[in-house]
Amino acid sequence: MKAAVRKLWLSRAPRERMVIAVLAALLGIASYVLLLQSADRGRGQLRTSVSSLRTQAVLLDQQAAEYARLRAAPAPAASPADLRSVVQGRADAARLALTRIDAPDADHVRVALGAVPFADWLGLVSALQAQHVRLEAARLEALAAPGLVSVSATFARSRPQ
């Protein structure tokens, strides 16, 4: 095989061999330049990715430290007030009329609200969460009027873990 290639090469005129050699060299140089450009472009993309990932890693470390701090902190004391009165008081403060409020036990309250604005409902849930009362279950139904919902929900007193 090697001898056949050498024979073929030598059978060419010296001018043809020179043209083939120059074209091969140009092709090799062009391939090398394209390879360098591709590598440089990839390196630039990786550099951008690395800086983004470093930022995310720092943020993750901060969040992990905050999580550890919160885990180590003592659990907030539950409000000594009756859960039903806490929920009723927050609903009254938000000017939401409860159509039904039941307390099956000391740590749970079931409420029903007629037509209330959705934003007001979210405000009530946020206000109760600030008092360590969590939303355990909820069923919302959109009403015909835009932005109004009918709500049935169960709230529970947050327990330390």
CSV table of N, CA and C in Angstrom, one decimal:
chain,number,residue,atom,x,y,z
A,1,MET,N,0.8,-1.2,0.0
A,1,MET,CA,0.0,0.0,0.0
A,1,MET,C,0.9,1.2,0.0
A,2,LYS,N,1.9,1.2,0.9
A,2,LYS,CA,2.8,2.4,1.0
A,2,LYS,C,3.5,2.6,-0.3
A,3,ALA,N,3.9,1.5,-0.9
A,3,ALA,CA,4.7,1.6,-2.2
A,3,ALA,C,3.8,2.1,-3.3
A,4,ALA,N,2.5,1.7,-3.3
A,4,ALA,CA,1.6,2.1,-4.3
A,4,ALA,C,1.4,3.6,-4.2
A,5,VAL,N,1.2,4.1,-3.0
A,5,VAL,CA,1.0,5.6,-2.8
A,5,VAL,C,2.3,6.3,-3.3
A,6,ARG,N,3.5,5.8,-2.9
A,6,ARG,CA,4.7,6.4,-3.3
A,6,ARG,C,4.9,6.4,-4.8
A,7,LYS,N,4.5,5.3,-5.5
A,7,LYS,CA,4.6,5.2,-6.9
A,7,LYS,C,3.6,6.2,-7.6
A,8,LEU,N,2.4,6.3,-7.0
A,8,LEU,CA,1.4,7.3,-7.6
A,8,LEU,C,2.0,8.7,-7.4
A,9,TRP,N,2.6,9.0,-6.3
A,9,TRP,CA,3.1,10.4,-6.0
A,9,TRP,C,4.3,10.7,-7.0
A,10,LEU,N,5.1,9.7,-7.2
A,10,LEU,CA,6.3,10.0,-8.1
A,10,LEU,C,5.8,10.0,-9.5
A,11,SER,N,4.7,9.4,-9.9
A,11,SER,CA,4.2,9.4,-11.3
A,11,SER,C,3.7,10.8,-11.7
A,12,ARG,N,3.4,11.7,-10.7
A,12,ARG,CA,2.9,13.0,-10.9
A,12,ARG,C,4.1,13.9,-11.4
A,13,ALA,N,3.8,14.9,-12.1
A,13,ALA,CA,4.8,15.9,-12.6
A,13,ALA,C,5.2,16.7,-11.3
A,14,PRO,N,6.5,17.2,-11.3
A,14,PRO,CA,6.9,18.0,-10.2
A,14,PRO,C,6.0,19.2,-9.9
A,15,ARG,N,5.5,19.8,-10.9
A,15,ARG,CA,4.6,21.0,-10.7
A,15,ARG,C,3.3,20.5,-10.1
A,16,GLU,N,2.8,19.4,-10.5
A,16,GLU,CA,1.5,18.9,-9.8
A,16,GLU,C,1.8,18.5,-8.4
A,17,ARG,N,3.0,17.9,-8.1
A,17,ARG,CA,3.3,17.6,-6.7
A,17,ARG,C,3.4,18.8,-5.9
A,18,MET,N,3.9,19.9,-6.4
A,18,MET,CA,4.1,21.2,-5.7
A,18,MET,C,2.7,21.7,-5.4
A,19,VAL,N,1.8,21.7,-6.4
A,19,VAL,CA,0.4,22.3,-6.2
A,19,VAL,C,-0.3,21.4,-5.2
A,20,ILE,N,-0.2,20.1,-5.3
A,20,ILE,CA,-0.9,19.3,-4.3
A,20,ILE,C,-0.3,19.5,-2.9
A,21,ALA,N,1.0,19.6,-2.7
A,21,ALA,CA,1.6,19.9,-1.4
A,21,ALA,C,1.1,21.2,-0.9
A,22,VAL,N,1.1,22.3,-1.7
A,22,VAL,CA,0.7,23.6,-1.3
A,22,VAL,C,-0.8,23.6,-0.9
A,23,LEU,N,-1.6,22.9,-1.7
A,23,LEU,CA,-3.1,22.8,-1.3
A,23,LEU,C,-3.3,22.1,0.0
A,24,ALA,N,-2.5,21.0,0.1
A,24,ALA,CA,-2.6,20.2,1.4
A,24,ALA,C,-2.2,21.0,2.6
A,25,ALA,N,-1.1,21.8,2.4
A,25,ALA,CA,-0.7,22.7,3.5
A,25,ALA,C,-1.7,23.7,3.8
A,26,LEU,N,-2.3,24.3,2.8
A,26,LEU,CA,-3.3,25.4,3.0
A,26,LEU,C,-4.6,24.8,3.7
A,27,LEU,N,-4.9,23.6,3.2
A,27,LEU,CA,-6.1,22.9,3.9
A,27,LEU,C,-5.8,22.6,5.3
A,28,GLY,N,-4.5,22.1,5.6
A,28,GLY,CA,-4.1,21.9,7.0
A,28,GLY,C,-4.2,23.1,7.8
A,29,ILE,N,-3.7,24.2,7.3
A,29,ILE,CA,-3.7,25.5,8.0
A,29,ILE,C,-5.1,26.0,8.3
A,30,ALA,N,-5.9,25.9,7.2
A,30,ALA,CA,-7.3,26.4,7.4
A,30,ALA,C,-8.0,25.5,8.4
A,31,SER,N,-7.8,24.2,8.4
A,31,SER,CA,-8.4,23.3,9.4
A,31,SER,C,-8.0,23.7,10.8
A,32,TYR,N,-6.7,24.0,11.0
A,32,TYR,CA,-6.1,24.4,12.3
A,32,TYR,C,-6.7,25.7,12.8
A,33,VAL,N,-6.9,26.6,11.9
A,33,VAL,CA,-7.5,27.9,12.2
A,33,VAL,C,-8.9,27.7,12.6
A,34,LEU,N,-9.7,26.9,11.9
A,34,LEU,CA,-11.1,26.7,12.3
A,34,LEU,C,-11.1,26.0,13.6
A,35,LEU,N,-10.2,25.1,13.9
A,35,LEU,CA,-10.2,24.4,15.2
A,35,LEU,C,-9.9,25.4,16.3
A,36,LEU,N,-8.9,26.3,16.1
A,36,LEU,CA,-8.6,27.3,17.1
A,36,LEU,C,-9.8,28.2,17.4
A,37,GLN,N,-10.5,28.6,16.3
A,37,GLN,CA,-11.7,29.5,16.5
A,37,GLN,C,-12.8,28.8,17.3
A,38,SER,N,-13.0,27.5,16.9
A,38,SER,CA,-14.0,26.8,17.6
A,38,SER,C,-13.7,26.6,19.1
A,39,ALA,N,-12.4,26.3,19.4
A,39,ALA,CA,-12.0,26.1,20.7
A,39,ALA,C,-12.1,27.5,21.5
A,40,ASP,N,-11.7,28.6,20.9
A,40,ASP,CA,-11.8,29.9,21.5
A,40,ASP,C,-13.3,30.2,21.8
A,41,ARG,N,-14.1,30.0,20.9
A,41,ARG,CA,-15.6,30.2,21.1
A,41,ARG,C,-16.1,29.4,22.3
A,42,GLY,N,-15.7,28.1,22.3
A,42,GLY,CA,-16.1,27.2,23.4
A,42,GLY,C,-15.6,27.6,24.7
A,43,ARG,N,-14.3,28.1,24.7
A,43,ARG,CA,-13.7,28.6,26.0
A,43,ARG,C,-14.5,29.8,26.5
A,44,GLY,N,-14.9,30.7,25.6
A,44,GLY,CA,-15.6,31.9,26.0
A,44,GLY,C,-17.0,31.5,26.6
A,45,GLN,N,-17.6,30.5,26.0
A,45,GLN,CA,-18.9,30.0,26.6
A,45,GLN,C,-18.7,29.4,27.9
A,46,LEU,N,-17.7,28.6,28.0
A,46,LEU,CA,-17.4,28.0,29.3
A,46,LEU,C,-17.0,29.0,30.4
A,47,ARG,N,-16.3,30.0,30.0
A,47,ARG,CA,-15.9,31.1,31.0
A,47,ARG,C,-17.2,31.8,31.5
A,48,THR,N,-18.1,32.0,30.6
A,48,THR,CA,-19.4,32.6,31.0
A,48,THR,C,-20.2,31.7,31.9
A,49,SER,N,-20.2,30.4,31.6
A,49,SER,CA,-20.9,29.4,32.4
A,49,SER,C,-20.2,29.3,33.8
A,50,VAL,N,-18.9,29.3,33.8
A,50,VAL,CA,-18.2,29.1,35.1
A,50,VAL,C,-18.5,30.3,36.0
A,51,SER,N,-18.5,31.5,35.5
A,51,SER,CA,-18.8,32.7,36.4
A,51,SER,C,-20.3,32.6,36.9
A,52,SER,N,-21.2,32.2,36.0
A,52,SER,CA,-22.6,32.0,36.4
A,52,SER,C,-22.7,31.0,37.5
A,53,LEU,N,-22.0,29.8,37.3
A,53,LEU,CA,-22.1,28.7,38.3
A,53,LEU,C,-21.4,29.1,39.6
A,54,ARG,N,-20.4,29.9,39.5
A,54,ARG,CA,-19.7,30.4,40.8
A,54,ARG,C,-20.7,31.3,41.6
A,55,THR,N,-21.4,32.2,40.8
A,55,THR,CA,-22.4,33.0,41.5
A,55,THR,C,-23.5,32.2,42.1
A,56,GLN,N,-24.0,31.2,41.4
A,56,GLN,CA,-25.0,30.3,42.0
A,56,GLN,C,-24.5,29.5,43.2
A,57,ALA,N,-23.2,29.1,43.1
A,57,ALA,CA,-22.6,28.4,44.3
A,57,ALA,C,-22.5,29.2,45.5
A,58,VAL,N,-22.1,30.5,45.3
A,58,VAL,CA,-22.1,31.4,46.5
A,58,VAL,C,-23.5,31.6,47.0
A,59,LEU,N,-24.5,31.8,46.2
A,59,LEU,CA,-25.9,32.0,46.6
A,59,LEU,C,-26.3,30.7,47.4
A,60,LEU,N,-26.0,29.6,46.8
A,60,LEU,CA,-26.4,28.3,47.5
A,60,LEU,C,-25.7,28.2,48.8
A,61,ASP,N,-24.5,28.6,49.0
A,61,ASP,CA,-23.8,28.5,50.3
A,61,ASP,C,-24.5,29.5,51.3
A,62,GLN,N,-24.9,30.6,50.8
A,62,GLN,CA,-25.6,31.6,51.7
A,62,GLN,C,-26.9,31.0,52.1
A,63,GLN,N,-27.6,30.4,51.2
A,63,GLN,CA,-28.9,29.8,51.5
A,63,GLN,C,-28.7,28.6,52.5
A,64,ALA,N,-27.7,27.8,52.3
A,64,ALA,CA,-27.4,26.7,53.2
A,64,ALA,C,-27.1,27.2,54.6
A,65,ALA,N,-26.3,28.3,54.7
A,65,ALA,CA,-26.0,28.9,56.0
A,65,ALA,C,-27.3,29.4,56.7
A,66,GLU,N,-28.1,30.1,55.9
A,66,GLU,CA,-29.4,30.6,56.5
A,66,GLU,C,-30.3,29.4,56.9
A,67,TYR,N,-30.3,28.4,56.1
A,67,TYR,CA,-31.1,27.2,56.5
A,67,TYR,C,-30.6,26.6,57.8
A,68,ALA,N,-29.3,26.5,57.9
A,68,ALA,CA,-28.7,25.9,59.1
A,68,ALA,C,-29.0,26.8,60.3
A,69,ARG,N,-29.0,28.1,60.1
A,69,ARG,CA,-29.2,29.1,61.2
A,69,ARG,C,-30.7,28.9,61.6
A,70,LEU,N,-31.6,28.9,60.7
A,70,LEU,CA,-33.0,28.7,61.0
A,70,LEU,C,-33.3,27.4,61.7
A,71,ARG,N,-32.7,26.3,61.2
A,71,ARG,CA,-32.9,25.0,61.8
A,71,ARG,C,-32.4,25.0,63.3
A,72,ALA,N,-31.3,25.7,63.6
A,72,ALA,CA,-30.8,25.8,64.9
A,72,ALA,C,-31.5,26.7,65.8
A,73,ALA,N,-32.3,27.6,65.3
A,73,ALA,CA,-33.0,28.6,66.1
A,73,ALA,C,-34.2,27.9,66.8
A,74,PRO,N,-34.5,28.3,68.0
A,74,PRO,CA,-35.6,27.6,68.7
A,74,PRO,C,-36.9,27.9,67.9
A,75,ALA,N,-37.8,27.0,67.9
A,75,ALA,CA,-39.1,27.2,67.3
A,75,ALA,C,-39.9,28.3,67.9
A,76,PRO,N,-40.6,29.1,67.2
A,76,PRO,CA,-41.4,30.2,67.8
A,76,PRO,C,-42.5,29.6,68.6
A,77,ALA,N,-42.7,30.3,69.7
A,77,ALA,CA,-43.8,29.8,70.6
A,77,ALA,C,-45.1,30.0,69.9
A,78,ALA,N,-46.0,29.0,70.1
A,78,ALA,CA,-47.3,29.1,69.5
A,78,ALA,C,-48.1,30.1,70.3
A,79,SER,N,-48.9,30.8,69.6
A,79,SER,CA,-49.8,31.8,70.2
A,79,SER,C,-50.6,31.1,71.3
A,80,PRO,N,-50.7,31.6,72.5
A,80,PRO,CA,-51.5,31.0,73.5
A,80,PRO,C,-53.0,31.2,73.3
A,81,ALA,N,-53.3,32.1,72.4
A,81,ALA,CA,-54.7,32.4,72.1
A,81,ALA,C,-55.4,31.3,71.4
A,82,ASP,N,-56.6,31.2,71.5
A,82,ASP,CA,-57.4,30.2,70.9
A,82,ASP,C,-57.3,30.4,69.4
A,83,LEU,N,-57.0,29.3,68.6
A,83,LEU,CA,-56.8,29.4,67.2
A,83,LEU,C,-58.0,30.0,66.5
A,84,ARG,N,-59.2,29.6,67.0
A,84,ARG,CA,-60.4,30.1,66.3
A,84,ARG,C,-60.5,31.6,66.4
A,85,SER,N,-60.1,32.2,67.6
A,85,SER,CA,-60.2,33.6,67.8
A,85,SER,C,-59.1,34.3,67.0
A,86,VAL,N,-57.9,33.7,66.8
A,86,VAL,CA,-56.8,34.2,66.0
A,86,VAL,C,-57.3,34.3,64.5
A,87,VAL,N,-57.9,33.3,64.0
A,87,VAL,CA,-58.4,33.3,62.6
A,87,VAL,C,-59.5,34.3,62.4
A,88,GLN,N,-60.4,34.3,63.4
A,88,GLN,CA,-61.5,35.3,63.3
A,88,GLN,C,-61.0,36.7,63.4
A,89,GLY,N,-60.1,37.0,64.3
A,89,GLY,CA,-59.5,38.3,64.4
A,89,GLY,C,-58.8,38.8,63.1
A,90,ARG,N,-58.0,37.9,62.5
A,90,ARG,CA,-57.4,38.2,61.2
A,90,ARG,C,-58.4,38.5,60.1
A,91,ALA,N,-59.4,37.6,60.1
A,91,ALA,CA,-60.4,37.8,59.0
A,91,ALA,C,-61.2,39.1,59.2
A,92,ASP,N,-61.5,39.5,60.5
A,92,ASP,CA,-62.1,40.7,60.7
A,92,ASP,C,-61.2,41.9,60.4
A,93,ALA,N,-59.9,41.8,60.7
A,93,ALA,CA,-59.0,42.9,60.4
A,93,ALA,C,-58.9,43.0,58.8
A,94,ALA,N,-59.0,41.9,58.1
A,94,ALA,CA,-59.0,42.0,56.6
A,94,ALA,C,-60.3,42.4,56.0
A,95,ARG,N,-61.3,42.6,56.9
A,95,ARG,CA,-62.7,42.9,56.5
A,95,ARG,C,-63.3,41.8,55.6
A,96,LEU,N,-63.0,40.5,56.0
A,96,LEU,CA,-63.6,39.4,55.3
A,96,LEU,C,-64.6,38.8,56.2
A,97,ALA,N,-65.8,38.6,55.6
A,97,ALA,CA,-66.9,37.9,56.4
A,97,ALA,C,-66.8,36.4,56.2
A,98,LEU,N,-66.6,35.8,57.4
A,98,LEU,CA,-66.6,34.3,57.4
A,98,LEU,C,-68.0,33.8,57.4
A,99,THR,N,-68.4,33.0,56.5
A,99,THR,CA,-69.7,32.4,56.5
A,99,THR,C,-69.8,31.2,57.4
A,100,ARG,N,-68.7,30.6,57.7
A,100,ARG,CA,-68.7,29.5,58.6
A,100,ARG,C,-67.3,29.4,59.3
A,101,ILE,N,-67.2,29.1,60.6
A,101,ILE,CA,-66.0,28.8,61.2
A,101,ILE,C,-66.2,27.7,62.3
A,102,ASP,N,-65.5,26.6,62.1
A,102,ASP,CA,-65.6,25.5,63.0
A,102,ASP,C,-64.2,25.2,63.6
A,103,ALA,N,-64.2,24.7,64.8
A,103,ALA,CA,-62.9,24.3,65.4
A,103,ALA,C,-63.1,22.9,65.9
A,104,PRO,N,-62.7,21.9,65.0
A,104,PRO,CA,-62.8,20.5,65.4
A,104,PRO,C,-61.9,20.1,66.6
A,105,ASP,N,-60.8,20.8,66.7
A,105,ASP,CA,-59.9,20.6,67.9
A,105,ASP,C,-59.2,21.9,68.1
A,106,ALA,N,-58.3,21.9,69.1
A,106,ALA,CA,-57.6,23.1,69.5
A,106,ALA,C,-56.6,23.6,68.5
A,107,ASP,N,-56.1,22.7,67.6
A,107,ASP,CA,-55.1,23.0,66.6
A,107,ASP,C,-55.6,23.1,65.2
A,108,HIS,N,-56.9,23.0,65.0
A,108,HIS,CA,-57.4,23.1,63.6
A,108,HIS,C,-58.7,24.0,63.6
A,109,VAL,N,-58.8,24.8,62.5
A,109,VAL,CA,-60.0,25.6,62.3
A,109,VAL,C,-60.4,25.5,60.8
A,110,ARG,N,-61.7,25.2,60.6
A,110,ARG,CA,-62.2,25.1,59.2
A,110,ARG,C,-63.1,26.4,59.0
A,111,VAL,N,-62.8,27.1,57.9
A,111,VAL,CA,-63.5,28.3,57.6
A,111,VAL,C,-64.1,28.2,56.2
A,112,ALA,N,-65.2,29.0,56.0
A,112,ALA,CA,-65.8,29.1,54.6
A,112,ALA,C,-66.0,30.6,54.4
A,113,LEU,N,-65.7,31.1,53.2
A,113,LEU,CA,-65.9,32.5,52.9
A,113,LEU,C,-66.7,32.5,51.6
A,114,GLY,N,-67.7,33.4,51.5
A,114,GLY,CA,-68.5,33.5,50.3
A,114,GLY,C,-67.7,34.1,49.2
A,115,ALA,N,-68.2,35.2,48.6
A,115,ALA,CA,-67.5,35.9,47.5
A,115,ALA,C,-66.4,36.9,48.1
A,116,VAL,N,-65.2,36.5,47.9
A,116,VAL,CA,-64.1,37.4,48.4
A,116,VAL,C,-63.1,37.6,47.3
A,117,PRO,N,-62.5,38.8,47.2
A,117,PRO,CA,-61.4,39.0,46.2
A,117,PRO,C,-60.2,38.1,46.5
A,118,PHE,N,-59.7,37.6,45.5
A,118,PHE,CA,-58.6,36.6,45.6
A,118,PHE,C,-57.4,37.2,46.3
A,119,ALA,N,-57.1,38.5,46.0
A,119,ALA,CA,-56.0,39.2,46.7
A,119,ALA,C,-56.2,39.3,48.2
A,120,ASP,N,-57.4,39.5,48.6
A,120,ASP,CA,-57.7,39.6,50.0
A,120,ASP,C,-57.6,38.2,50.7
A,121,TRP,N,-57.9,37.2,50.0
A,121,TRP,CA,-57.7,35.8,50.5
A,121,TRP,C,-56.3,35.6,50.7
A,122,LEU,N,-55.4,35.9,49.7
A,122,LEU,CA,-54.0,35.7,49.9
A,122,LEU,C,-53.4,36.5,51.0
A,123,GLY,N,-54.0,37.7,51.2
A,123,GLY,CA,-53.5,38.6,52.3
A,123,GLY,C,-53.9,37.9,53.7
A,124,LEU,N,-55.0,37.3,53.8
A,124,LEU,CA,-55.4,36.6,55.0
A,124,LEU,C,-54.5,35.5,55.3
A,125,VAL,N,-54.2,34.7,54.3
A,125,VAL,CA,-53.3,33.5,54.4
A,125,VAL,C,-51.9,34.0,54.9
A,126,SER,N,-51.4,35.1,54.3
A,126,SER,CA,-50.1,35.6,54.7
A,126,SER,C,-50.1,36.1,56.1
A,127,ALA,N,-51.2,36.8,56.5
A,127,ALA,CA,-51.3,37.3,57.8
A,127,ALA,C,-51.3,36.2,58.9
A,128,LEU,N,-52.0,35.1,58.5
A,128,LEU,CA,-52.1,34.0,59.5
A,128,LEU,C,-50.7,33.3,59.5
A,129,GLN,N,-50.0,33.2,58.4
A,129,GLN,CA,-48.7,32.6,58.4
A,129,GLN,C,-47.7,33.3,59.3
A,130,ALA,N,-47.9,34.7,59.3
A,130,ALA,CA,-47.0,35.5,60.2
A,130,ALA,C,-47.3,35.2,61.6
A,131,GLN,N,-48.4,34.6,61.9
A,131,GLN,CA,-48.8,34.3,63.3
A,131,GLN,C,-48.6,32.8,63.6
A,132,HIS,N,-47.9,32.1,62.7
A,132,HIS,CA,-47.6,30.7,62.8
A,132,HIS,C,-48.8,29.8,62.7
A,133,VAL,N,-49.7,30.2,61.8
A,133,VAL,CA,-50.9,29.4,61.5
A,133,VAL,C,-50.7,29.1,60.0
A,134,ARG,N,-50.7,27.8,59.7
A,134,ARG,CA,-50.5,27.4,58.3
A,134,ARG,C,-51.8,26.9,57.7
A,135,LEU,N,-51.8,27.1,56.4
A,135,LEU,CA,-53.0,26.6,55.6
A,135,LEU,C,-52.7,25.2,55.3
A,136,GLU,N,-53.6,24.3,55.8
A,136,GLU,CA,-53.5,22.9,55.7
A,136,GLU,C,-54.2,22.4,54.4
A,137,ALA,N,-55.3,22.9,54.2
A,137,ALA,CA,-56.1,22.5,53.0
A,137,ALA,C,-57.0,23.6,52.6
A,138,ALA,N,-57.2,23.7,51.3
A,138,ALA,CA,-58.1,24.8,50.8
A,138,ALA,C,-58.7,24.3,49.5
A,139,ARG,N,-59.9,24.8,49.3
A,139,ARG,CA,-60.6,24.6,48.0
A,139,ARG,C,-61.2,26.0,47.6
A,140,LEU,N,-60.7,26.4,46.4
A,140,LEU,CA,-61.2,27.7,45.9
A,140,LEU,C,-62.0,27.5,44.6
A,141,GLU,N,-63.0,28.3,44.5
A,141,GLU,CA,-63.8,28.2,43.3
A,141,GLU,C,-63.9,29.6,42.7
A,142,ALA,N,-63.6,29.7,41.5
A,142,ALA,CA,-63.7,31.0,40.8
A,142,ALA,C,-65.2,31.3,40.6
A,143,LEU,N,-65.6,32.6,40.9
A,143,LEU,CA,-67.0,33.0,40.7
A,143,LEU,C,-67.1,33.7,39.4
A,144,ALA,N,-68.3,34.0,39.0
A,144,ALA,CA,-68.6,34.7,37.7
A,144,ALA,C,-67.9,36.1,37.7
A,145,ALA,N,-67.9,36.8,38.8
A,145,ALA,CA,-67.3,38.1,38.8
A,145,ALA,C,-65.8,38.0,38.7
A,146,PRO,N,-65.1,38.8,37.9
A,146,PRO,CA,-63.7,38.7,37.8
A,146,PRO,C,-63.0,38.9,39.2
A,147,GLY,N,-62.0,38.1,39.5
A,147,GLY,CA,-61.3,38.3,40.7
A,147,GLY,C,-61.9,37.8,42.0
A,148,LEU,N,-63.1,37.3,42.0
A,148,LEU,CA,-63.8,36.8,43.2
A,148,LEU,C,-63.7,35.3,43.3
A,149,VAL,N,-63.6,34.8,44.5
A,149,VAL,CA,-63.5,33.4,44.7
A,149,VAL,C,-64.4,33.0,45.9
A,150,SER,N,-64.8,31.8,46.0
A,150,SER,CA,-65.4,31.2,47.1
A,150,SER,C,-64.4,30.2,47.7
A,151,VAL,N,-64.3,30.3,49.1
A,151,VAL,CA,-63.2,29.5,49.7
A,151,VAL,C,-63.7,28.7,50.8
A,152,SER,N,-63.2,27.4,50.9
A,152,SER,CA,-63.3,26.6,52.0
A,152,SER,C,-61.9,26.1,52.4
A,153,ALA,N,-61.5,26.3,53.7
A,153,ALA,CA,-60.1,26.1,54.0
A,153,ALA,C,-60.0,25.5,55.4
A,154,THR,N,-58.9,24.9,55.7
A,154,THR,CA,-58.6,24.4,57.0
A,154,THR,C,-57.2,24.9,57.4
A,155,PHE,N,-57.2,25.6,58.5
A,155,PHE,CA,-55.9,26.1,59.1
A,155,PHE,C,-55.5,25.3,60.3
A,156,ALA,N,-54.2,25.2,60.4
A,156,ALA,CA,-53.7,24.5,61.6
A,156,ALA,C,-52.6,25.3,62.2
A,157,ARG,N,-52.4,25.1,63.5
A,157,ARG,CA,-51.4,25.7,64.3
A,157,ARG,C,-50.1,25.1,63.9
A,158,SER,N,-49.1,25.9,63.6
A,158,SER,CA,-47.7,25.3,63.2
A,158,SER,C,-47.1,24.7,64.5
A,159,ARG,N,-46.5,23.5,64.2
A,159,ARG,CA,-45.9,22.8,65.3
A,159,ARG,C,-44.4,22.8,65.0
A,160,PRO,N,-43.6,22.8,66.1
A,160,PRO,CA,-42.1,22.8,65.9
A,160,PRO,C,-41.8,21.4,65.4
A,161,GLN,N,-40.7,21.3,64.5
A,161,GLN,CA,-40.3,20.0,64.0
A,161,GLN,C,-39.3,19.4,64.8
